[in-house]
mmCIF file of C-alpha atoms in Angstrom:
data_model
loop_
_atom_site.group_PDB
_atom_site.id
_atom_site.type_symbol
_atom_site.label_atom_id
_atom_site.label_comp_id
_atom_site.label_asym_id
_atom_site.label_seq_id
_atom_site.Cartn_x
_atom_site.Cartn_y
_atom_site.Cartn_z
ATOM 1 C CA MET S 1 78.968 -94.495 -37.439
ATOM 2 C CA ALA S 2 75.606 -93.431 -38.835
ATOM 3 C CA ARG S 3 74.936 -94.405 -42.436
ATOM 4 C CA ARG S 4 72.346 -93.039 -44.778
ATOM 5 C CA LEU S 5 71.733 -93.547 -48.468
ATOM 6 C CA LYS S 6 68.821 -91.377 -49.532
ATOM 7 C CA ILE S 7 68.693 -91.449 -53.352
ATOM 8 C CA LYS S 8 65.728 -91.955 -55.671
ATOM 9 C CA ASN S 9 67.485 -91.985 -59.036
ATOM 10 C CA PHE S 10 70.837 -93.694 -59.570
ATOM 11 C CA LYS S 11 71.321 -92.321 -63.111
ATOM 12 C CA ASP S 12 73.361 -89.326 -64.230
ATOM 13 C CA ILE S 13 74.549 -88.436 -60.726
ATOM 14 C CA HIS S 14 76.711 -85.397 -60.002
ATOM 15 C CA LEU S 15 78.507 -86.438 -56.806
ATOM 16 C CA ASP S 16 79.982 -83.968 -54.311
ATOM 17 C CA LEU S 17 82.396 -86.205 -52.397
ATOM 18 C CA GLY S 18 83.296 -84.872 -48.955
ATOM 19 C CA CYS S 19 80.629 -82.177 -49.247
ATOM 20 C CA GLY S 20 81.047 -80.718 -45.766
ATOM 21 C CA ASP S 21 78.442 -78.629 -44.009
ATOM 22 C CA LYS S 22 76.054 -76.180 -45.667
ATOM 23 C CA ASP S 23 78.627 -73.363 -45.448
ATOM 24 C CA HIS S 24 81.057 -75.442 -47.499
ATOM 25 C CA ASN S 25 78.502 -77.081 -49.770
ATOM 26 C CA ARG S 26 79.526 -76.664 -53.396
ATOM 27 C CA SER S 27 76.583 -78.491 -54.963
ATOM 28 C CA ASP S 28 74.016 -76.505 -56.822
ATOM 29 C CA LYS S 29 70.384 -77.564 -56.770
ATOM 30 C CA GLU S 30 70.439 -79.657 -59.961
ATOM 31 C CA LYS S 31 68.103 -82.644 -60.014
ATOM 32 C CA ASN S 32 70.715 -85.376 -59.535
ATOM 33 C CA ASN S 33 73.299 -83.647 -57.359
ATOM 34 C CA ILE S 34 74.167 -86.048 -54.565
ATOM 35 C CA ARG S 35 76.286 -85.045 -51.582
ATOM 36 C CA MET S 36 78.368 -87.469 -49.507
ATOM 37 C CA ASP S 37 80.307 -87.013 -46.273
ATOM 38 C CA ILE S 38 81.121 -89.123 -43.202
ATOM 39 C CA ILE S 39 79.549 -86.502 -40.896
ATOM 40 C CA ASP S 40 75.787 -86.014 -41.123
ATOM 41 C CA TYR S 41 75.088 -82.520 -42.449
ATOM 42 C CA GLY S 42 71.697 -83.505 -43.860
ATOM 43 C CA GLN S 43 73.140 -84.646 -47.187
ATOM 44 C CA GLU S 44 71.910 -87.626 -49.228
ATOM 45 C CA ILE S 45 74.767 -90.001 -48.321
ATOM 46 C CA VAL S 46 76.340 -90.305 -44.874
ATOM 47 C CA TRP S 47 79.197 -92.729 -45.464
ATOM 48 C CA ASP S 48 82.910 -93.286 -44.904
ATOM 49 C CA ALA S 49 84.637 -92.970 -48.292
ATOM 50 C CA LYS S 50 87.261 -95.506 -47.131
ATOM 51 C CA GLU S 51 84.457 -98.097 -47.338
ATOM 52 C CA GLY S 52 83.791 -97.222 -50.971
ATOM 53 C CA ILE S 53 81.182 -95.086 -52.655
ATOM 54 C CA PRO S 54 77.729 -96.682 -52.234
ATOM 55 C CA LEU S 55 76.635 -96.057 -55.826
ATOM 56 C CA PRO S 56 76.316 -98.421 -58.794
ATOM 57 C CA ASP S 57 79.034 -98.776 -61.429
ATOM 58 C CA ASN S 58 78.947 -96.118 -64.157
ATOM 59 C CA SER S 59 76.264 -94.045 -62.400
ATOM 60 C CA CYS S 60 78.064 -90.676 -62.148
ATOM 61 C CA GLU S 61 78.255 -87.960 -64.766
ATOM 62 C CA HIS S 62 80.679 -85.942 -62.651
ATOM 63 C CA ILE S 63 82.452 -86.118 -59.286
ATOM 64 C CA THR S 64 83.765 -83.059 -57.470
ATOM 65 C CA THR S 65 85.792 -83.100 -54.293
ATOM 66 C CA SER S 66 87.311 -80.059 -52.641
ATOM 67 C CA HIS S 67 89.752 -80.099 -49.719
ATOM 68 C CA PHE S 68 88.859 -83.695 -48.932
ATOM 69 C CA ILE S 69 91.404 -86.127 -50.403
ATOM 70 C CA GLU S 70 94.354 -84.774 -48.376
ATOM 71 C CA HIS S 71 92.671 -86.021 -45.182
ATOM 72 C CA PHE S 72 93.373 -89.672 -46.076
ATOM 73 C CA ARG S 73 96.404 -91.903 -45.954
ATOM 74 C CA GLU S 74 98.044 -92.863 -49.248
ATOM 75 C CA GLU S 75 96.501 -96.352 -49.397
ATOM 76 C CA ASP S 76 93.027 -94.894 -48.776
ATOM 77 C CA VAL S 77 93.547 -92.255 -51.478
ATOM 78 C CA ILE S 78 94.189 -95.087 -53.936
ATOM 79 C CA LYS S 79 91.007 -96.906 -52.809
ATOM 80 C CA ILE S 80 88.901 -93.742 -53.065
ATOM 81 C CA ILE S 81 90.228 -92.759 -56.499
ATOM 82 C CA ASN S 82 89.763 -96.355 -57.702
ATOM 83 C CA ASP S 83 86.158 -96.242 -56.522
ATOM 84 C CA CYS S 84 85.621 -92.924 -58.313
ATOM 85 C CA TRP S 85 86.861 -94.740 -61.443
ATOM 86 C CA ARG S 86 84.229 -97.437 -60.856
ATOM 87 C CA VAL S 87 81.237 -95.111 -60.431
ATOM 88 C CA LEU S 88 82.169 -92.603 -63.156
ATOM 89 C CA LYS S 89 80.800 -93.150 -66.632
ATOM 90 C CA LYS S 90 83.231 -93.454 -69.511
ATOM 91 C CA ASP S 91 84.736 -90.101 -70.565
ATOM 92 C CA LYS S 92 83.316 -88.303 -67.495
ATOM 93 C CA GLU S 93 85.378 -86.282 -65.075
ATOM 94 C CA LEU S 94 86.674 -86.361 -61.520
ATOM 95 C CA TYR S 95 87.529 -82.812 -60.406
ATOM 96 C CA ILE S 96 89.773 -82.628 -57.330
ATOM 97 C CA ILE S 97 90.762 -79.451 -55.497
ATOM 98 C CA CYS S 98 93.351 -79.823 -52.747
ATOM 99 C CA PRO S 99 96.296 -77.976 -51.260
ATOM 100 C CA SER S 100 99.549 -78.484 -53.114
ATOM 101 C CA PHE S 101 102.356 -79.600 -50.850
ATOM 102 C CA TYR S 102 104.873 -78.631 -53.530
ATOM 103 C CA ARG S 103 104.033 -74.966 -53.138
ATOM 104 C CA ASP S 104 102.657 -74.901 -49.590
ATOM 105 C CA LYS S 105 105.010 -76.916 -47.406
ATOM 106 C CA SER S 106 103.116 -76.137 -44.220
ATOM 107 C CA TRP S 107 102.097 -79.173 -42.220
ATOM 108 C CA TRP S 108 98.565 -79.615 -40.879
ATOM 109 C CA PRO S 109 97.957 -82.514 -38.475
ATOM 110 C CA VAL S 110 94.661 -83.348 -40.237
ATOM 111 C CA HIS S 111 96.368 -83.638 -43.640
ATOM 112 C CA LEU S 112 97.596 -87.213 -43.972
ATOM 113 C CA TRP S 113 98.489 -87.042 -47.682
ATOM 114 C CA HIS S 114 100.560 -84.198 -49.128
ATOM 115 C CA PRO S 115 99.817 -84.229 -52.861
ATOM 116 C CA THR S 116 101.595 -82.511 -55.721
ATOM 117 C CA GLU S 117 100.816 -82.722 -59.413
ATOM 118 C CA THR S 118 103.265 -85.642 -59.567
ATOM 119 C CA SER S 119 101.149 -87.452 -56.952
ATOM 120 C CA PHE S 120 98.223 -87.469 -59.370
ATOM 121 C CA ARG S 121 100.405 -88.431 -62.335
ATOM 122 C CA PHE S 122 100.896 -91.694 -60.409
ATOM 123 C CA PHE S 123 97.399 -92.680 -61.555
ATOM 124 C CA GLU S 124 98.322 -92.453 -65.221
ATOM 125 C CA GLN S 125 98.818 -96.190 -65.597
ATOM 126 C CA ASP S 126 101.725 -96.042 -68.036
ATOM 127 C CA ARG S 127 103.748 -94.192 -65.382
ATOM 128 C CA VAL S 128 103.115 -96.780 -62.651
ATOM 129 C CA SER S 129 105.743 -99.479 -62.347
ATOM 130 C CA ARG S 130 104.787 -103.101 -61.717
ATOM 131 C CA ALA S 131 106.383 -102.870 -58.257
ATOM 132 C CA ASP S 132 104.116 -99.954 -57.354
ATOM 133 C CA ASN S 133 101.085 -101.959 -58.431
ATOM 134 C CA ASP S 134 102.190 -104.937 -56.361
ATOM 135 C CA ASN S 135 102.652 -102.772 -53.266
ATOM 136 C CA LYS S 136 99.466 -100.717 -53.597
ATOM 137 C CA GLY S 137 97.012 -103.197 -55.103
ATOM 138 C CA GLU S 138 95.317 -102.633 -58.433
ATOM 139 C CA ILE S 139 95.495 -99.051 -59.627
ATOM 140 C CA LYS S 140 92.827 -97.997 -62.085
ATOM 141 C CA PRO S 141 94.151 -96.045 -65.094
ATOM 142 C CA TRP S 142 93.337 -92.346 -65.459
ATOM 143 C CA LYS S 143 94.062 -89.581 -67.921
ATOM 144 C CA ILE S 144 94.951 -86.190 -66.438
ATOM 145 C CA ASN S 145 93.057 -83.596 -68.481
ATOM 146 C CA GLU S 146 94.165 -80.562 -66.520
ATOM 147 C CA ALA S 147 96.467 -79.751 -63.612
ATOM 148 C CA ILE S 148 96.502 -76.162 -62.414
ATOM 149 C CA LEU S 149 98.166 -74.633 -59.386
ATOM 150 C CA ASN S 150 96.271 -71.464 -58.473
ATOM 151 C CA ASP S 151 97.484 -68.436 -56.545
ATOM 152 C CA LYS S 152 95.946 -69.799 -53.306
ATOM 153 C CA LYS S 153 98.350 -72.752 -53.484
ATOM 154 C CA ASP S 154 95.482 -75.070 -54.400
ATOM 155 C CA LEU S 155 95.930 -77.785 -56.965
ATOM 156 C CA HIS S 156 93.032 -78.287 -59.395
ATOM 157 C CA ILE S 157 93.107 -81.687 -61.093
ATOM 158 C CA LYS S 158 90.653 -82.892 -63.733
ATOM 159 C CA MET S 159 90.908 -86.616 -64.465
ATOM 160 C CA THR S 160 89.017 -88.974 -66.745
ATOM 161 C CA PRO S 161 89.003 -92.734 -66.211
ATOM 162 C CA LYS S 162 90.585 -94.838 -68.971
ATOM 163 C CA LYS S 163 87.997 -97.587 -69.408
#
């Protein structure tokens, strides 16, 4: 797998995780917008998110990911969301857009995780039992700021790390 990390400034990053090709690119042209995907579309970071996010702790002002997280297995989702917790600054936001399995029960072979709002509530630490933690490894605590199901059957989740 090709890897590239082409970043000059590691401060105040707005990360587009799973950016996709230019037709699906959601990043605007702000100074510190950094795009990351496993496939090389010419973005700043070519990397497998299952191996972590190759950015320093507390370096991101914002992380956006759209139609990305459902392509991972449950244990990898936990790793990826934990790593978002690590790179996000205190009180900053992870914004996830994904299909909601609750409303859209269709099955796509490339979707390995079928999230609902309840799936994301799992990351609110007070709702996670000790047994869940033991089975899944450490789960970083989050606060769900917003959970919206739109008319396209997409779930929009805004989360802030509890640090």
